[in-house]
XYZ file of C-alpha atoms in Angstrom:
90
model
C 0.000 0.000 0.000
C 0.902 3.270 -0.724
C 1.645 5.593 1.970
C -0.981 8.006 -0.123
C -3.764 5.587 0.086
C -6.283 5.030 2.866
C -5.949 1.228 3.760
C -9.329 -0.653 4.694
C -9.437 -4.014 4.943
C -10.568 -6.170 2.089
C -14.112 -6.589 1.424
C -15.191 -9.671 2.713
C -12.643 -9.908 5.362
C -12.900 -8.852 9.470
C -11.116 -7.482 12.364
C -12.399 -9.594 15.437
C -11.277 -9.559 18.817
C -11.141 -13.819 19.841
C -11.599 -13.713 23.726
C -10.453 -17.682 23.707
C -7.558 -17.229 21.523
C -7.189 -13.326 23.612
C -5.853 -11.777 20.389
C -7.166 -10.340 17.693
C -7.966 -12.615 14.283
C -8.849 -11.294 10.660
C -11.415 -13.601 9.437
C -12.418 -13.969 5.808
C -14.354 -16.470 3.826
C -11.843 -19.411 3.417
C -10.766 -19.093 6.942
C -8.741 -17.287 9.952
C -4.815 -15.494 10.310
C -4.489 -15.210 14.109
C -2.428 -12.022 14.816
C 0.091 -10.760 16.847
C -0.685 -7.703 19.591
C 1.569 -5.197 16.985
C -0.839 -6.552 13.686
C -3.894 -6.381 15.867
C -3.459 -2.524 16.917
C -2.435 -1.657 13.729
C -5.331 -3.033 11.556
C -7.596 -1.824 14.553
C -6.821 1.410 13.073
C -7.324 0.569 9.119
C -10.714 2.123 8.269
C -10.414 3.222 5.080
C -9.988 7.101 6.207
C -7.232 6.946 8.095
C -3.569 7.368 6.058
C -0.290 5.659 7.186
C 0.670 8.517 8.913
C -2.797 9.023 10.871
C -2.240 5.395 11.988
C 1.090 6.393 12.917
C 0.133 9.328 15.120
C -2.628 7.504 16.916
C 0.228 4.177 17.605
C 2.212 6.899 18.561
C 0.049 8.761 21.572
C -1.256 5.172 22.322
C 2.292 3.565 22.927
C 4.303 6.604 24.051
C 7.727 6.272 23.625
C 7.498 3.080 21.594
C 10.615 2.944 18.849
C 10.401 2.813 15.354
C 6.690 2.770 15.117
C 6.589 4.399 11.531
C 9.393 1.885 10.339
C 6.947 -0.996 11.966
C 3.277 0.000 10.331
C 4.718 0.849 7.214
C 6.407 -2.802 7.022
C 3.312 -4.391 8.093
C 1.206 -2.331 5.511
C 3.495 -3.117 3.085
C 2.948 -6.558 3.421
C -0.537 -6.747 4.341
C -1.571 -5.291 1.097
C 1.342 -7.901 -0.761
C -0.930 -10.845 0.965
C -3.947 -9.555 -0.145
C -5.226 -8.412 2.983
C -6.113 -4.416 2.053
C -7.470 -2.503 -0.015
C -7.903 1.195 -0.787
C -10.237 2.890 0.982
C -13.512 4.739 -0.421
């Protein structure tokens, strides 16, 4: 994804919070990818409005004093939208 562009997730697919697994999963129709607490916060913020760098700024106040938190959600956009997982937003 471009840095331009206003990720959302791809239609079809889900955010859900899975109290058993107590992590987040994105769920679409052939099946599940459990995610890690870093994928989880990030795609909680992928809404189809937000930009990288809103998702940035919003990591950033959440998690203050976190390192490298640009370098980190660009990455994982970057390969989110390589596996199919994004889209761009309305």
């Amino acid at each position: 994804m471009s840095p331009e562009v206003a990720p959302a997730l791809r239609r079809g697919w889900r955010l859900q919070w899975e109290p058993a697994q107590q992590r987040h999963v994105l769920l679409y129709p052939e099946g599940m990818v459990q995610l890690n607490e870093s994928a989880g916060a990030i795609l909680a913020l992928v809404d189809g409005r937000r930009h990288e760098e809103d998702i940035v700024a919003e990591l950033e106040a959440q998690f203050p004093g976190a390192a490298e938190i640009a370098d980190d959600v660009a990455a994982f956009l970057a390969e989110a939208g390589r596996q199919g997982w994004l889209e761009a937003g309305p």
